[in-house]
Amino acid sequence: MRSVPRLAVLLLLPLALAVTGCGTKVLGATPPDRAELQARARALQTLPEHVYVTEADGFELAEQSVGVLGGDGFSATYVSKTGGQITIGVDRGTVDEKTCAAEASASGACEKDGKGWYRASGGRHAYLRTENGLRIQLTADTAGVDRAVLRAAAEKAHRADDAELDAVLPEETGPGEPVERGDLPPVGDGAPDNGVGASG
């Protein structure tokens, strides 16, 4: 008699585990195949391995912010109801003490912290690290996001798995249809008839 409720729980458990938030989309139980995800990444002009995601309490991914960074990098912004914003940027390159210090102003700071570097300058701060030949950077305004929150988001930043790629990457759209020109003749080379009448 008790086997039916137990079976129902077992059937619902994978779905419950799969329904985790990444921004405003819900992760499905079965992500699309890898070829589709790669096509969607190409349409964004990036690569699947350049897509990183993170988590921060009270923050959600702003889907319209997802885009390319540099040649084939990735960028996205997470926002909170209080107006705070954390932007994650991934691009080819490295970061070390020298490059971090060079990017901070004379009044700014750059220091080793955890897996990477912390930089603060001009009302902005960032956590940066190198991973898999990529430069991963999380930035925010100091007034809207405190250092502890930014550091936690930086520590949770990771390469997106297939389910996360499906949630983050925009849906691929087909190429636009050609515009119909009403002034083109149906025969010949398609050039408009610019001839003049008898009056010149």
Short mmCIF file of C-alpha atoms in Angstrom, two decimals:
data_model
loop_
_atom_site.label_atom_id
_atom_site.label_comp_id
_atom_site.label_asym_id
_atom_site.label_seq_id
_atom_site.Cartn_x
_atom_site.Cartn_y
_atom_site.Cartn_z
CA MET A 1 0.00 0.00 0.00
CA ARG A 2 2.88 2.36 0.73
CA SER A 3 4.75 1.57 -2.49
CA VAL A 4 2.70 4.03 -4.59
CA PRO A 5 3.61 7.21 -2.61
CA ARG A 6 7.23 6.10 -2.52
CA LEU A 7 7.22 5.61 -6.30
CA ALA A 8 5.70 9.07 -6.76
CA VAL A 9 8.44 10.62 -4.64
CA LEU A 10 11.15 8.82 -6.60
CA LEU A 11 9.67 10.00 -9.88
CA LEU A 12 9.46 13.61 -8.73
CA LEU A 13 12.94 13.75 -7.18
CA PRO A 14 14.94 14.17 -10.45
CA LEU A 15 12.59 16.97 -11.50
CA ALA A 16 12.95 18.73 -8.17
CA LEU A 17 16.73 18.48 -8.39
CA ALA A 18 16.73 19.84 -11.95
CA VAL A 19 14.53 22.85 -11.21
CA THR A 20 17.17 25.22 -9.93
CA GLY A 21 17.26 28.86 -10.83
CA CYS A 22 19.75 30.55 -13.10
CA GLY A 23 18.28 33.98 -13.68
CA THR A 24 14.68 34.03 -14.78
CA LYS A 25 14.74 30.77 -16.74
CA VAL A 26 14.13 27.37 -15.19
CA LEU A 27 16.54 24.55 -15.91
CA GLY A 28 14.81 21.73 -17.72
CA ALA A 29 15.22 18.05 -16.95
CA THR A 30 16.79 17.37 -20.36
CA PRO A 31 18.96 20.08 -21.96
CA PRO A 32 19.27 20.25 -25.74
CA ASP A 33 22.00 18.22 -27.42
CA ARG A 34 25.51 19.62 -27.55
CA ALA A 35 25.27 20.56 -31.24
CA GLU A 36 22.34 22.89 -30.55
CA LEU A 37 24.13 24.50 -27.61
CA GLN A 38 27.23 25.05 -29.75
CA ALA A 39 25.08 26.62 -32.48
CA ARG A 40 23.48 28.97 -29.96
CA ALA A 41 26.92 29.93 -28.64
CA ARG A 42 28.14 30.62 -32.20
CA ALA A 43 25.09 32.79 -32.83
CA LEU A 44 26.18 34.83 -29.80
CA GLN A 45 29.73 34.89 -31.28
CA THR A 46 31.21 33.02 -28.34
CA LEU A 47 32.14 29.44 -27.40
CA PRO A 48 30.38 27.15 -24.90
CA GLU A 49 33.58 26.84 -22.86
CA HIS A 50 33.71 30.64 -22.49
CA VAL A 51 30.30 30.79 -20.85
CA TYR A 52 30.60 31.09 -17.07
CA VAL A 53 27.78 31.49 -14.56
CA THR A 54 27.63 32.36 -10.88
CA GLU A 55 25.26 32.73 -7.93
CA ALA A 56 24.67 35.50 -5.42
CA ASP A 57 21.96 35.74 -2.78
CA GLY A 58 19.16 38.00 -3.97
CA PHE A 59 20.55 38.34 -7.51
CA GLU A 60 19.10 37.01 -10.76
CA LEU A 61 20.49 36.92 -14.27
CA ALA A 62 19.27 39.74 -16.52
CA GLU A 63 18.73 37.75 -19.72
CA GLN A 64 18.97 40.83 -21.95
CA SER A 65 22.49 41.48 -20.62
CA VAL A 66 23.96 38.26 -22.02
CA GLY A 67 26.42 39.01 -24.81
CA VAL A 68 29.86 38.65 -26.27
CA LEU A 69 32.97 40.19 -24.74
CA GLY A 70 35.93 40.97 -27.00
CA GLY A 71 36.48 38.54 -29.85
CA ASP A 72 34.73 35.44 -28.49
CA GLY A 73 34.33 36.03 -24.76
CA PHE A 74 31.20 36.18 -22.66
CA SER A 75 29.50 38.74 -20.45
CA ALA A 76 26.34 38.75 -18.32
CA THR A 77 24.93 40.83 -15.48
CA TYR A 78 23.08 39.69 -12.38
CA VAL A 79 20.76 42.20 -10.71
CA SER A 80 19.04 42.49 -7.34
CA LYS A 81 15.72 44.05 -6.38
CA THR A 82 17.65 46.76 -4.52
CA GLY A 83 19.44 47.82 -7.71
CA GLY A 84 22.78 46.10 -7.17
CA GLN A 85 24.50 44.67 -10.23
CA ILE A 86 27.27 42.08 -10.59
CA THR A 87 28.77 41.63 -14.05
CA ILE A 88 30.73 38.54 -14.98
CA GLY A 89 33.13 38.86 -17.89
CA VAL A 90 35.17 36.07 -19.47
CA ASP A 91 37.78 36.61 -22.16
CA ARG A 92 41.04 35.12 -23.34
CA GLY A 93 44.01 36.24 -21.25
CA THR A 94 45.58 36.12 -17.83
CA VAL A 95 45.77 38.25 -14.72
CA ASP A 96 48.58 38.57 -12.19
CA GLU A 97 49.83 41.12 -9.69
CA LYS A 98 51.42 43.27 -12.39
CA THR A 99 48.41 43.42 -14.72
CA CYS A 100 45.98 43.87 -11.84
CA ALA A 101 47.97 46.80 -10.43
CA ALA A 102 48.31 48.38 -13.88
CA GLU A 103 44.53 48.44 -14.27
CA ALA A 104 43.93 50.09 -10.90
CA SER A 105 44.31 53.85 -10.65
CA ALA A 106 46.95 55.48 -8.48
CA SER A 107 44.38 55.75 -5.68
CA GLY A 108 43.09 52.22 -6.17
CA ALA A 109 44.10 48.95 -4.59
CA CYS A 110 45.04 45.54 -5.94
CA GLU A 111 45.67 42.61 -3.64
CA LYS A 112 45.82 38.81 -3.69
CA ASP A 113 42.65 37.31 -2.27
CA GLY A 114 41.68 33.65 -2.46
CA LYS A 115 42.08 32.16 -5.94
CA GLY A 116 42.66 35.50 -7.59
CA TRP A 117 42.99 39.22 -7.17
CA TYR A 118 40.83 41.96 -5.70
CA ARG A 119 40.91 45.42 -7.27
CA ALA A 120 39.14 48.60 -6.18
CA SER A 121 39.20 51.93 -7.95
CA GLY A 122 36.89 54.87 -8.62
CA GLY A 123 33.80 53.48 -6.90
CA ARG A 124 34.12 50.10 -8.63
CA HIS A 125 35.65 46.86 -7.45
CA ALA A 126 36.40 43.52 -9.01
CA TYR A 127 37.59 40.00 -8.39
CA LEU A 128 39.77 38.53 -11.13
CA ARG A 129 41.36 35.14 -11.72
CA THR A 130 42.87 33.06 -14.52
CA GLU A 131 41.38 29.66 -15.37
CA ASN A 132 41.70 27.43 -18.44
CA GLY A 133 43.57 30.21 -20.29
CA LEU A 134 40.70 32.60 -19.61
CA ARG A 135 40.45 35.75 -17.55
CA ILE A 136 37.37 35.63 -15.33
CA GLN A 137 36.32 38.96 -13.83
CA LEU A 138 33.37 39.90 -11.62
CA THR A 139 32.76 43.61 -11.16
CA ALA A 140 30.28 45.80 -9.28
CA ASP A 141 29.79 49.26 -7.83
CA THR A 142 31.10 49.47 -4.27
CA ALA A 143 27.93 51.32 -3.24
CA GLY A 144 25.57 48.62 -4.54
CA VAL A 145 27.48 45.41 -3.78
CA ASP A 146 29.80 44.96 -0.81
CA ARG A 147 33.07 43.10 -1.01
CA ALA A 148 31.84 39.98 0.79
CA VAL A 149 28.97 39.49 -1.67
CA LEU A 150 31.24 40.08 -4.67
CA ARG A 151 33.85 37.69 -3.32
CA ALA A 152 31.25 34.96 -2.78
CA ALA A 153 29.97 35.41 -6.34
CA ALA A 154 33.54 35.23 -7.66
CA GLU A 155 34.18 31.99 -5.77
CA LYS A 156 30.99 30.44 -7.19
CA ALA A 157 31.73 31.48 -10.78
CA HIS A 158 32.23 28.37 -12.89
CA ARG A 159 32.07 27.11 -16.46
CA ALA A 160 28.44 26.45 -17.39
CA ASP A 161 27.32 22.86 -17.81
CA ASP A 162 24.85 21.91 -20.55
CA ALA A 163 21.76 22.66 -18.45
CA GLU A 164 23.17 26.06 -17.48
CA LEU A 165 24.11 26.80 -21.10
CA ASP A 166 20.52 26.09 -22.07
CA ALA A 167 19.27 28.51 -19.40
CA VAL A 168 21.75 31.29 -20.23
CA LEU A 169 22.29 31.24 -24.00
CA PRO A 170 19.67 33.08 -26.09
CA GLU A 171 17.55 30.97 -28.39
CA GLU A 172 18.97 30.80 -31.91
CA THR A 173 16.98 32.78 -34.46
CA GLY A 174 17.02 32.26 -38.20
CA PRO A 175 18.41 34.82 -40.64
CA GLY A 176 16.10 37.66 -41.56
CA GLU A 177 14.08 37.47 -44.75
CA PRO A 178 15.25 39.71 -47.61
CA VAL A 179 13.44 43.00 -47.89
CA GLU A 180 10.95 43.13 -50.76
CA ARG A 181 11.63 46.07 -53.10
CA GLY A 182 8.54 47.33 -54.90
CA ASP A 183 10.49 49.50 -57.38
CA LEU A 184 12.44 46.67 -59.03
CA PRO A 185 11.31 45.39 -62.46
CA PRO A 186 10.57 41.64 -62.71
CA VAL A 187 13.05 41.14 -65.60
CA GLY A 188 16.55 42.33 -66.49
CA ASP A 189 19.33 43.03 -64.01
CA GLY A 190 16.94 44.33 -61.39
CA ALA A 191 17.96 47.97 -61.64
CA PRO A 192 15.18 50.55 -61.37
CA ASP A 193 14.09 52.24 -64.60
CA ASN A 194 15.48 55.77 -64.36
CA GLY A 195 14.56 56.74 -67.92
CA VAL A 196 13.00 60.15 -68.53
CA GLY A 197 9.96 60.95 -70.61
CA ALA A 198 9.71 63.11 -73.68
CA SER A 199 9.68 66.26 -71.58
CA GLY A 200 13.17 65.41 -70.30
#
